[in-house]
């Protein structure tokens, strides 16, 4: 509908312009364009074409590469549309070249920074996060050069104002409007998957869309990946018929529902430690060498490896998986679940606990609006969200709020008078968020430089691994305080500690490598489960993030609804004893269970 409306407006504007031109042709023109102006306009048009058709090839390392010619042209078309849009808005060729070129340079620069720190390219949904740059500047600003942040916009604005004043328009206002509307109509057809561009970018010329955006960029190019992403911003909730959900015959019976009195239900503490991992997976780093207190804690509980859906950042992706038991790969390329999926109440383990009479709260030592947690967490079943705006005495450690503040807020939650109901609290730390550079090192104590790390990482500029180790030790010191608190409690309490992803320690990881020979993106973080009472079962030594909380609640004896119990039964299947056909059937069954979780309304308090 929007696409058709834009096309109609453009057509009407074109007809009006033609009529005006016809009437003007019958009148004597006041002045014909001077030759010099024509020459300048031609030169500007040539530069504009070169900007749109050459710059993406120069900036994109995947072009031309192994890509077929048709796919290369599909990467140039979005740049050409951008140039046409800029020309329609400015009506000036040189100015349009500056606008187009600046946007492309900025886009590819941001892409290189994101790939460096997160090992992921820019996706279209990143444009929805532009307000986050200002709300969360304390984080995102750490990845940019301060001088460039100030001077680049000023230089861009000065050049644009100068060209706006001195360059003569090559299009009339009506021609500019027609050009702009036509380009917008074409872009809208792409986002709606309609003719002409929508079908073009989903034709056989383009490789199928994969969940891994890095792989998409390598096989399609950055601009094609972004163009296709414009049509995949919001999740379309499934409509699965319950009759389609047939349990495979080879699965055992799901365990029966267990009803407990509220007094018997344990409190649940979930502590998400920013970027925490076990450094012993790096070469030249012995067990317990950098974080000896973690080894001591491991002896008191259950621990293992945790496969994260992200690297270096995007913590909310790990949060979402852990809370819903649904992997990110379920969403066909949607990278930010708090933006694309959590647009309405979404069934989660927090809602599950609320149905059992639990109170639910989240605590995070950062801005409440960052990653839209202020909107998403209530929709995921949290009664309260306590962010740094709600806190006082915000002590910093390095760049961010110290983990001591998180511990203080967490313990205060349990000290405060509240109903005699079990409680689930998710605490999200911030202290050890990257980057780890010279600027941050200056904010830390001198002894940070003296922390012993493996030789090839010891001499790196800014001492990034020493900084990380210092903050990780702080995180473990706070974990010990919380564990001591749990051990003294009379009420049964479970303490789940885990790292959301590996940190973006790019240089140390490159210098040392990993003992399993895999890349940093393929490594696993860790979890640690502690409790002041005997648990009903052991957690596996390794698991994906989306199984962590589900298995923890089951081990703690917390009652679960039928769908979650079925999901747990499916996850417990012994894959080694299944045929390929049975594995395929099991994968389909699990996916349907997850779809059922998404389409059903969250449970209410029983």
Coordinates of C-alpha atoms in Angstrom, one line a residue:
X1 CA 0.0 0.0 0.0
X2 CA 2.8 2.5 1.0
X3 CA 4.8 1.5 -2.1
X4 CA 1.8 2.1 -4.4
X5 CA 1.0 5.4 -2.8
X6 CA 4.6 6.6 -3.3
X7 CA 4.5 5.6 -6.9
X8 CA 1.2 7.5 -7.5
X9 CA 2.6 10.6 -5.8
X10 CA 5.8 10.4 -8.0
X11 CA 3.6 10.0 -11.1
X12 CA 1.4 13.0 -10.3
X13 CA 4.5 15.1 -9.5
X14 CA 6.0 14.0 -12.8
X15 CA 2.9 15.0 -14.7
X16 CA 2.7 18.3 -13.0
X17 CA 6.4 19.0 -13.8
X18 CA 5.7 18.1 -17.5
X19 CA 2.8 20.5 -17.7
X20 CA 4.8 23.3 -16.0
X21 CA 7.7 22.6 -18.4
X22 CA 5.4 22.7 -21.4
X23 CA 3.9 26.0 -20.3
X24 CA 7.3 27.5 -19.7
X25 CA 8.5 26.4 -23.1
X26 CA 5.9 28.7 -24.7
X27 CA 7.4 31.6 -22.8
X28 CA 10.7 33.2 -23.4
X29 CA 13.3 31.9 -21.1
X30 CA 15.0 34.5 -19.0
X31 CA 18.5 32.9 -19.2
X32 CA 20.0 29.7 -20.6
X33 CA 22.5 27.8 -18.4
X34 CA 26.0 28.9 -18.8
X35 CA 28.6 26.5 -20.3
X36 CA 30.6 26.5 -17.1
X37 CA 27.6 25.6 -15.0
X38 CA 26.9 22.7 -17.4
X39 CA 30.5 21.6 -17.2
X40 CA 30.4 21.7 -13.4
X41 CA 27.1 19.8 -13.3
X42 CA 28.5 17.1 -15.7
X43 CA 31.6 16.8 -13.5
X44 CA 29.5 16.5 -10.4
X45 CA 27.3 13.8 -12.1
X46 CA 30.4 11.9 -13.0
X47 CA 31.7 12.0 -9.4
X48 CA 28.3 11.0 -8.1
X49 CA 28.3 8.0 -10.4
X50 CA 31.8 7.0 -9.4
X51 CA 30.9 7.4 -5.8
X52 CA 28.0 5.1 -6.1
X53 CA 29.5 2.5 -8.5
X54 CA 33.2 2.4 -7.4
X55 CA 33.3 3.2 -3.7
X56 CA 31.4 0.1 -2.5
X57 CA 33.8 -2.2 -4.5
X58 CA 36.8 -0.4 -3.0
X59 CA 35.5 -0.5 0.6
X60 CA 34.0 -4.0 0.6
X61 CA 36.7 -6.7 1.0
X62 CA 34.2 -9.3 -0.4
X63 CA 33.9 -7.5 -3.7
X64 CA 34.6 -8.6 -6.4
X65 CA 36.2 -11.7 -4.8
X66 CA 34.4 -14.8 -5.8
X67 CA 31.0 -13.2 -6.2
X68 CA 29.2 -13.5 -9.5
X69 CA 28.9 -10.3 -11.6
X70 CA 25.2 -10.1 -11.1
X71 CA 25.6 -10.2 -7.3
X72 CA 28.2 -7.5 -7.5
X73 CA 25.8 -5.2 -9.4
X74 CA 23.1 -6.0 -6.7
X75 CA 25.6 -4.5 -4.2
X76 CA 26.0 -1.4 -6.2
X77 CA 22.3 -0.8 -6.7
X78 CA 21.6 0.3 -3.0
X79 CA 24.5 2.8 -3.3
X80 CA 23.0 4.1 -6.6
X81 CA 19.6 4.5 -4.9
X82 CA 21.3 6.4 -2.0
X83 CA 22.9 8.7 -4.6
X84 CA 19.6 9.3 -6.3
X85 CA 17.9 10.0 -3.0
X86 CA 20.7 12.5 -2.1
X87 CA 20.4 14.1 -5.5
X88 CA 16.6 14.4 -5.2
X89 CA 17.0 16.0 -1.7
X90 CA 19.8 18.4 -2.5
X91 CA 19.3 19.0 -6.3
X92 CA 23.1 19.4 -6.5
X93 CA 25.5 16.8 -7.9
X94 CA 28.6 17.7 -5.9
X95 CA 26.6 17.9 -2.7
X96 CA 24.9 14.6 -3.4
X97 CA 28.4 13.1 -4.0
X98 CA 29.6 14.3 -0.6
X99 CA 26.4 13.0 1.2
X100 CA 26.6 9.6 -0.5
X101 CA 30.3 9.2 -0.1
X102 CA 30.3 10.2 3.5
X103 CA 27.5 7.8 4.3
X104 CA 29.2 4.9 2.6
X105 CA 32.6 5.7 4.3
X106 CA 30.9 5.9 7.7
X107 CA 28.9 2.7 7.0
X108 CA 32.0 0.7 6.1
X109 CA 34.0 2.2 8.9
X110 CA 31.4 1.2 11.5
X111 CA 31.2 -2.2 9.9
X112 CA 35.0 -2.7 10.3
X113 CA 34.8 -1.6 14.0
X114 CA 31.9 -4.0 14.7
X115 CA 33.7 -6.9 12.9
X116 CA 36.8 -6.2 14.9
X117 CA 35.2 -6.1 18.3
X118 CA 32.1 -8.3 17.9
X119 CA 33.2 -10.4 14.8
X120 CA 29.8 -9.5 13.2
X121 CA 29.0 -7.2 10.3
X122 CA 26.6 -4.3 10.4
X123 CA 23.0 -5.5 9.9
X124 CA 20.0 -3.4 8.9
X125 CA 18.5 -3.6 12.4
X126 CA 21.5 -1.6 13.6
X127 CA 19.9 1.5 12.1
X128 CA 17.1 1.1 14.7
X129 CA 19.8 1.3 17.3
X130 CA 21.0 4.8 16.3
X131 CA 19.3 6.4 19.4
X132 CA 21.2 4.0 21.5
X133 CA 24.4 5.8 20.5
X134 CA 23.3 8.8 22.5
X135 CA 21.6 7.0 25.3
X136 CA 24.4 4.5 25.7
X137 CA 27.3 6.7 24.7
X138 CA 29.2 5.7 27.8
X139 CA 29.6 2.2 26.2
X140 CA 29.5 2.9 22.4
X141 CA 31.6 6.0 22.6
X142 CA 34.5 3.8 23.9
X143 CA 34.9 2.3 20.5
X144 CA 35.3 5.6 18.6
X145 CA 38.0 8.2 18.4
X146 CA 36.9 11.3 20.4
X147 CA 38.6 13.7 17.9
X148 CA 37.0 12.0 14.9
X149 CA 33.6 12.2 16.7
X150 CA 33.9 15.9 17.0
X151 CA 35.7 17.0 13.8
X152 CA 34.1 14.7 11.3
X153 CA 30.5 16.0 11.7
X154 CA 31.8 19.6 11.8
X155 CA 33.8 19.1 8.6
X156 CA 30.9 17.4 6.9
X157 CA 28.5 20.1 7.9
X158 CA 30.9 22.9 6.7
X159 CA 31.4 21.2 3.3
X160 CA 27.6 20.7 2.9
X161 CA 26.8 24.3 3.8
X162 CA 29.5 25.6 1.4
X163 CA 28.2 23.5 -1.5
X164 CA 24.6 24.4 -0.7
X165 CA 25.5 28.0 -1.0
X166 CA 27.8 28.0 -4.0
X167 CA 26.7 25.1 -6.1
X168 CA 23.8 25.8 -8.5
X169 CA 21.0 23.3 -8.5
X170 CA 20.7 21.0 -11.6
X171 CA 17.1 20.1 -10.8
X172 CA 14.1 22.2 -10.2
X173 CA 12.2 21.7 -6.9
X174 CA 9.6 19.6 -8.7
X175 CA 12.3 17.5 -10.4
X176 CA 14.0 17.0 -7.1
X177 CA 10.8 15.9 -5.5
X178 CA 10.1 13.4 -8.3
X179 CA 13.6 12.0 -8.1
X180 CA 13.3 11.6 -4.3
X181 CA 9.9 10.0 -4.4
X182 CA 10.9 7.5 -7.1
X183 CA 14.0 6.4 -5.1
X184 CA 11.9 6.0 -1.9
X185 CA 9.3 4.0 -3.8
X186 CA 12.0 1.7 -5.1
X187 CA 13.5 1.2 -1.6
X188 CA 10.0 0.6 -0.2
X189 CA 9.4 -2.1 -2.8
X190 CA 12.5 -3.8 -1.5
X191 CA 11.5 -3.7 2.2
X192 CA 8.0 -5.0 1.2
X193 CA 9.5 -7.7 -1.1
X194 CA 7.4 -6.3 -4.0
X195 CA 8.2 -5.6 -7.6
X196 CA 10.6 -4.4 -8.9
X197 CA 13.4 -4.6 -6.3
X198 CA 11.8 -7.0 -3.8
X199 CA 11.7 -9.9 -6.2
X200 CA 15.1 -9.0 -7.6
X201 CA 16.9 -9.3 -4.3
X202 CA 15.1 -12.6 -3.5
X203 CA 15.9 -14.1 -6.9
X204 CA 18.2 -17.0 -7.7
X205 CA 21.0 -14.5 -8.2
X206 CA 21.3 -14.1 -4.4
X207 CA 22.4 -16.9 -2.1
X208 CA 19.9 -18.0 0.5
X209 CA 19.8 -16.0 3.7
X210 CA 21.6 -17.6 6.6
X211 CA 21.3 -16.9 10.3
X212 CA 25.0 -16.1 10.5
X213 CA 25.3 -12.5 9.2
X214 CA 29.0 -12.8 8.8
X215 CA 28.5 -15.7 6.4
X216 CA 25.8 -13.7 4.5
X217 CA 28.2 -10.8 3.9
X218 CA 30.9 -13.1 2.6
X219 CA 28.6 -14.8 0.1
X220 CA 26.4 -11.8 -0.9
X221 CA 28.3 -8.6 0.1
X222 CA 27.5 -6.1 2.7
X223 CA 25.0 -3.9 0.8
X224 CA 23.0 -6.9 -0.4
X225 CA 22.8 -8.3 3.1
X226 CA 21.6 -4.9 4.4
X227 CA 19.1 -4.6 1.6
X228 CA 17.6 -8.0 2.4
X229 CA 17.6 -7.2 6.1
X230 CA 15.3 -4.3 5.5
X231 CA 12.5 -6.8 4.8
X232 CA 13.2 -8.8 8.0
X233 CA 13.0 -6.4 11.0
X234 CA 10.1 -7.8 13.1
X235 CA 9.4 -11.3 14.0
X236 CA 6.2 -12.9 12.7
X237 CA 4.8 -14.9 15.5
X238 CA 3.9 -18.4 14.5
X239 CA 0.5 -19.9 14.2
X240 CA 1.1 -23.6 15.0
X241 CA -1.8 -26.0 15.3
X242 CA -1.3 -28.0 18.5
X243 CA -2.2 -31.2 16.5
X244 CA 1.0 -30.7 14.6
X245 CA 3.0 -31.2 17.8
X246 CA 3.4 -34.9 17.8
X247 CA 6.0 -36.3 20.3
X248 CA 8.5 -38.7 18.7
X249 CA 7.9 -42.3 19.7
X250 CA 11.6 -42.8 20.8
X251 CA 11.4 -40.1 23.5
X252 CA 10.6 -41.3 27.1
X253 CA 7.5 -40.1 28.9
X254 CA 7.7 -36.5 30.2
X255 CA 8.1 -36.4 33.9
X256 CA 4.8 -35.6 35.7
X257 CA 4.0 -32.2 37.1
X258 CA 5.1 -31.7 40.8
X259 CA 3.3 -29.2 43.0
X260 CA 5.1 -27.6 45.8
X261 CA 4.0 -25.2 48.5
X262 CA 5.4 -21.7 48.2
X263 CA 7.5 -22.2 51.4
X264 CA 9.2 -25.1 49.7
X265 CA 10.2 -23.3 46.5
X266 CA 13.8 -22.0 46.4
X267 CA 14.9 -18.5 45.7
X268 CA 16.7 -18.2 42.4
X269 CA 19.6 -15.8 41.9
X270 CA 20.9 -15.5 38.3
X271 CA 24.2 -13.6 38.0
X272 CA 25.2 -12.7 34.5
X273 CA 28.9 -11.7 34.6
X274 CA 29.9 -9.5 31.7
X275 CA 32.4 -11.2 29.4
X276 CA 33.4 -13.8 32.0
X277 CA 35.2 -16.9 30.7
X278 CA 37.9 -19.4 31.8
X279 CA 41.3 -18.1 30.6
X280 CA 42.8 -21.6 30.8
X281 CA 41.3 -22.3 27.3
X282 CA 44.1 -20.0 25.9
X283 CA 47.4 -21.4 25.0
X284 CA 50.2 -20.9 27.6
X285 CA 47.6 -20.4 30.4
X286 CA 47.5 -23.1 32.9
X287 CA 44.4 -24.2 34.9
X288 CA 43.6 -21.8 37.7
X289 CA 46.6 -19.6 36.8
X290 CA 44.8 -16.3 36.2
X291 CA 41.6 -16.9 38.2
X292 CA 42.4 -19.3 41.1
X293 CA 39.3 -18.4 43.1
X294 CA 37.1 -19.6 40.3
X295 CA 38.6 -23.1 40.6
X296 CA 37.9 -23.0 44.4
X297 CA 34.3 -22.1 43.7
X298 CA 34.0 -24.9 41.1
X299 CA 34.8 -27.4 43.7
X300 CA 31.7 -26.3 45.7
X301 CA 29.2 -26.6 43.0
X302 CA 28.5 -27.7 39.4
X303 CA 30.2 -26.0 36.4
X304 CA 30.7 -26.5 32.7
X305 CA 31.0 -25.0 29.3
X306 CA 28.4 -22.7 27.8
X307 CA 27.9 -22.1 24.1
X308 CA 27.0 -18.4 23.7
X309 CA 25.0 -17.0 20.7
X310 CA 27.3 -13.9 20.6
X311 CA 30.8 -12.7 21.0
X312 CA 32.2 -9.5 22.6
X313 CA 28.8 -7.8 23.1
X314 CA 25.0 -8.1 22.4
X315 CA 24.4 -9.4 25.9
X316 CA 20.7 -9.2 25.4
X317 CA 20.9 -12.0 22.9
X318 CA 22.3 -14.3 25.7
X319 CA 19.7 -13.0 28.1
X320 CA 16.9 -13.7 25.8
X321 CA 18.0 -17.3 25.1
X322 CA 18.6 -18.0 28.7
X323 CA 15.2 -16.6 29.8
X324 CA 13.1 -18.2 27.0
X325 CA 14.9 -21.4 26.2
X326 CA 14.7 -20.4 22.5
X327 CA 18.0 -20.1 20.5
X328 CA 18.7 -17.1 18.3
X329 CA 18.9 -19.3 15.3
X330 CA 15.1 -19.9 15.6
X331 CA 14.5 -16.3 14.3
X332 CA 16.0 -16.4 10.8
X333 CA 18.5 -13.7 11.0
X334 CA 16.9 -11.3 13.5
X335 CA 19.9 -10.2 15.6
X336 CA 18.3 -8.1 18.3
X337 CA 15.5 -10.0 20.1
X338 CA 14.6 -7.1 22.5
X339 CA 13.8 -5.0 19.4
X340 CA 12.5 -7.5 16.8
X341 CA 10.8 -10.2 18.9
X342 CA 9.9 -8.8 22.4
X343 CA 7.2 -6.5 21.0
X344 CA 4.5 -8.1 23.1
X345 CA 4.5 -10.3 26.2
X346 CA 6.7 -13.3 25.4
X347 CA 6.5 -16.5 27.3
X348 CA 9.7 -17.1 29.4
X349 CA 10.9 -18.9 32.5
X350 CA 10.4 -15.6 34.4
X351 CA 6.7 -15.8 33.5
X352 CA 6.9 -19.5 34.4
X353 CA 8.2 -18.7 37.9
X354 CA 5.5 -15.9 38.3
X355 CA 2.9 -18.6 37.7
X356 CA 4.3 -20.5 40.6
X357 CA 4.0 -17.4 42.9
X358 CA 7.5 -16.0 42.5
X359 CA 8.3 -12.3 42.5
X360 CA 10.7 -11.4 39.7
X361 CA 13.2 -8.6 39.5
X362 CA 16.1 -7.6 37.3
X363 CA 19.1 -5.5 38.3
X364 CA 21.6 -3.9 35.9
X365 CA 24.3 -1.4 36.6
X366 CA 23.8 0.6 33.4
X367 CA 21.2 2.8 31.7
X368 CA 17.8 1.3 31.8
X369 CA 17.0 2.2 28.1
X370 CA 20.1 0.7 26.7
X371 CA 19.2 -2.3 24.4
X372 CA 15.5 -1.4 25.3
X373 CA 15.7 -3.4 28.5
X374 CA 13.2 -1.0 30.1
X375 CA 10.6 -2.2 27.6
X376 CA 11.6 -5.8 27.0
X377 CA 12.1 -7.1 30.6
X378 CA 8.6 -6.4 31.7
X379 CA 7.3 -8.2 28.6
X380 CA 9.5 -11.1 29.6
X381 CA 7.9 -11.4 33.0
X382 CA 9.9 -9.1 35.4
X383 CA 7.9 -7.2 38.0
X384 CA 10.8 -4.8 38.7
X385 CA 13.8 -3.5 36.7
X386 CA 16.3 -1.7 38.9
X387 CA 18.9 0.2 36.7
X388 CA 21.6 2.6 37.5
X389 CA 19.2 5.6 37.4
X390 CA 17.6 4.0 40.5
X391 CA 20.9 3.6 42.4
X392 CA 23.0 5.9 44.5
X393 CA 26.7 6.0 45.3
X394 CA 27.7 4.6 41.9
X395 CA 31.3 3.6 42.4
X396 CA 33.2 3.0 39.2
X397 CA 36.0 0.5 38.5
X398 CA 37.7 1.6 35.3
X399 CA 35.2 2.8 32.8
X400 CA 32.0 1.4 34.2
X401 CA 30.0 0.9 37.4
X402 CA 31.8 -1.5 39.7
X403 CA 30.5 -5.0 40.5
X404 CA 30.5 -4.0 44.2
X405 CA 27.5 -1.8 43.4
X406 CA 25.7 -4.8 41.8
X407 CA 26.3 -6.9 44.8
X408 CA 25.1 -4.2 47.1
X409 CA 21.8 -3.8 45.2
X410 CA 21.3 -7.5 45.0
X411 CA 21.7 -8.1 48.7
X412 CA 19.5 -5.1 49.4
X413 CA 16.8 -6.7 47.4
X414 CA 16.7 -9.6 49.8
X415 CA 17.1 -7.5 52.9
X416 CA 14.1 -5.3 52.0
X417 CA 10.7 -6.3 53.5
X418 CA 8.7 -8.3 50.9
X419 CA 5.8 -10.8 50.8
X420 CA 6.6 -14.3 52.0
X421 CA 6.9 -15.5 48.4
X422 CA 9.9 -17.1 46.6
X423 CA 12.0 -14.6 44.5
X424 CA 13.8 -14.8 41.3
X425 CA 16.4 -12.1 40.7
X426 CA 18.5 -11.6 37.5
X427 CA 21.6 -9.4 38.1
X428 CA 23.6 -8.2 35.1
X429 CA 27.1 -6.8 35.7
X430 CA 28.8 -4.1 33.7
X431 CA 32.3 -3.6 35.1
X432 CA 34.2 -5.9 32.7
X433 CA 32.7 -4.6 29.5
X434 CA 35.2 -3.7 26.8
X435 CA 37.2 -2.1 25.4
X436 CA 40.5 -2.5 27.4
X437 CA 42.8 0.3 26.3
X438 CA 45.3 2.8 27.5
X439 CA 42.6 5.3 28.4
X440 CA 41.0 2.8 30.7
X441 CA 44.3 1.6 32.1
X442 CA 44.9 5.1 33.5
X443 CA 41.8 4.8 35.6
X444 CA 42.9 1.6 37.3
X445 CA 45.4 1.0 40.1
X446 CA 49.1 0.7 39.3
X447 CA 49.1 -3.0 40.4
X448 CA 47.0 -3.9 37.3
X449 CA 50.2 -3.6 35.2
X450 CA 51.9 -6.1 37.4
X451 CA 49.4 -8.9 37.0
X452 CA 51.2 -11.9 35.5
X453 CA 49.7 -13.1 32.2
X454 CA 51.1 -15.4 29.5
X455 CA 54.2 -14.1 27.9
X456 CA 52.9 -13.2 24.4
X457 CA 50.1 -11.2 25.9
X458 CA 52.2 -9.5 28.6
X459 CA 53.7 -6.8 26.4
X460 CA 50.6 -5.7 24.5
X461 CA 49.9 -2.0 24.5
X462 CA 47.3 -1.0 27.1
X463 CA 47.8 -4.3 29.0
X464 CA 44.3 -5.6 27.9
X465 CA 44.6 -9.0 29.4
X466 CA 45.9 -7.6 32.7
X467 CA 42.9 -5.2 32.8
X468 CA 40.4 -8.0 32.0
X469 CA 41.9 -10.3 34.7
X470 CA 41.8 -7.5 37.3
X471 CA 38.0 -7.0 36.6
X472 CA 37.3 -10.7 36.4
X473 CA 38.9 -11.2 39.9
X474 CA 36.7 -8.4 41.1
X475 CA 33.7 -10.3 39.7
X476 CA 34.7 -13.4 41.5
X477 CA 35.3 -11.5 44.8
X478 CA 31.7 -10.3 44.6
X479 CA 30.5 -13.8 43.7
X480 CA 32.1 -15.0 46.9
X481 CA 30.3 -12.4 48.9
X482 CA 26.9 -13.5 47.4
X483 CA 27.8 -17.2 47.9
X484 CA 28.6 -16.5 51.6
X485 CA 25.2 -14.7 51.9
X486 CA 23.4 -17.7 50.2
X487 CA 25.1 -20.2 52.5
X488 CA 23.9 -18.4 55.6
X489 CA 20.3 -18.2 54.5
X490 CA 17.6 -20.5 55.9
X491 CA 15.5 -20.5 52.8
X492 CA 16.6 -22.8 50.0
X493 CA 18.5 -20.7 47.4
X494 CA 20.1 -21.4 44.0
X495 CA 22.9 -19.2 42.7
X496 CA 23.6 -19.4 39.0
X497 CA 26.7 -17.6 37.8
X498 CA 27.7 -17.5 34.1
X499 CA 29.5 -15.5 31.4
X500 CA 27.3 -14.1 28.6
X501 CA 30.0 -14.4 26.0
X502 CA 33.7 -14.2 25.5
X503 CA 35.2 -10.7 25.8
X504 CA 36.5 -8.9 22.7
X505 CA 40.1 -9.4 23.7
X506 CA 41.2 -9.3 20.1
X507 CA 44.9 -8.8 20.5
X508 CA 45.5 -11.2 23.4
X509 CA 43.4 -13.9 21.6
X510 CA 45.4 -13.4 18.4
X511 CA 48.7 -13.4 20.3
X512 CA 47.9 -16.6 22.3
X513 CA 45.3 -18.6 20.4
X514 CA 43.3 -21.4 22.0
X515 CA 44.2 -24.9 23.0
X516 CA 41.4 -26.4 20.9
X517 CA 42.6 -24.6 17.7
X518 CA 39.3 -22.9 17.1
X519 CA 38.7 -19.2 16.6
X520 CA 37.6 -16.9 19.4
X521 CA 34.1 -16.7 18.0
X522 CA 33.8 -20.5 18.4
X523 CA 34.9 -20.7 22.1
X524 CA 32.6 -21.3 25.0
X525 CA 32.1 -19.3 28.2
X526 CA 31.4 -21.0 31.5
X527 CA 28.7 -21.5 34.1
X528 CA 28.8 -22.2 37.8
X529 CA 25.8 -23.5 39.8
X530 CA 25.8 -23.2 43.6
X531 CA 23.1 -24.0 46.1
X532 CA 22.6 -24.2 49.9
X533 CA 20.6 -27.5 49.5
X534 CA 21.1 -30.7 47.6
X535 CA 20.0 -30.4 43.9
X536 CA 17.9 -33.1 42.3
X537 CA 20.1 -33.6 39.3
X538 CA 23.5 -32.8 37.7
X539 CA 23.8 -30.3 34.8
X540 CA 25.6 -31.6 31.7
X541 CA 29.3 -30.5 31.5
X542 CA 28.4 -28.4 28.5
X543 CA 25.3 -26.9 26.9
X544 CA 24.0 -24.1 24.8
X545 CA 22.9 -20.9 26.4
X546 CA 19.1 -21.6 25.8
X547 CA 19.2 -24.7 28.0
X548 CA 21.0 -23.1 31.0
X549 CA 18.2 -21.7 33.1
X550 CA 15.7 -24.4 32.1
X551 CA 18.1 -27.1 33.4
X552 CA 18.9 -25.1 36.5
X553 CA 15.2 -24.8 37.5
X554 CA 14.7 -28.5 36.8
X555 CA 17.7 -29.4 39.0
X556 CA 16.4 -27.2 41.8
X557 CA 13.0 -29.0 41.7
X558 CA 11.0 -26.0 40.5
X559 CA 7.7 -27.1 38.9
X560 CA 7.5 -26.5 35.2
X561 CA 4.6 -26.3 32.7
X562 CA 4.0 -29.2 30.3
X563 CA 5.7 -27.5 27.3
X564 CA 8.9 -26.7 29.2
X565 CA 8.9 -30.3 30.6
X566 CA 8.5 -31.7 27.1
X567 CA 11.3 -29.4 25.9
X568 CA 13.6 -30.7 28.7
X569 CA 12.8 -34.3 27.8
X570 CA 13.7 -33.6 24.2
X571 CA 17.0 -32.0 25.2
X572 CA 17.9 -35.0 27.3
X573 CA 17.6 -37.4 24.4
X574 CA 20.8 -39.3 23.7
X575 CA 21.8 -38.2 20.2
X576 CA 24.4 -41.0 19.9
X577 CA 21.7 -43.6 20.0
X578 CA 19.5 -42.0 17.4
X579 CA 19.5 -42.6 13.6
X580 CA 19.9 -39.6 11.3
X581 CA 16.1 -39.7 10.6
X582 CA 15.3 -39.7 14.3
X583 CA 17.7 -36.7 14.9
X584 CA 15.9 -34.8 12.1
X585 CA 12.6 -35.7 13.7
X586 CA 13.8 -34.6 17.1
X587 CA 15.1 -31.3 15.8
X588 CA 11.7 -30.6 14.1
X589 CA 9.9 -31.5 17.3
X590 CA 12.1 -29.1 19.4
X591 CA 11.6 -26.3 16.9
X592 CA 7.8 -26.8 17.1
X593 CA 7.9 -26.7 20.9
X594 CA 9.8 -23.4 20.8
X595 CA 7.3 -22.0 18.3
X596 CA 4.5 -23.1 20.6
X597 CA 6.2 -21.2 23.4
X598 CA 6.2 -18.1 21.3
X599 CA 2.6 -18.2 20.1
X600 CA 1.0 -18.9 23.5
X601 CA 0.3 -16.2 26.1
X602 CA 2.5 -16.2 29.2
X603 CA 1.0 -18.1 32.1
X604 CA -0.6 -16.2 34.9
X605 CA -0.2 -16.7 38.7
X606 CA -2.0 -20.0 39.7

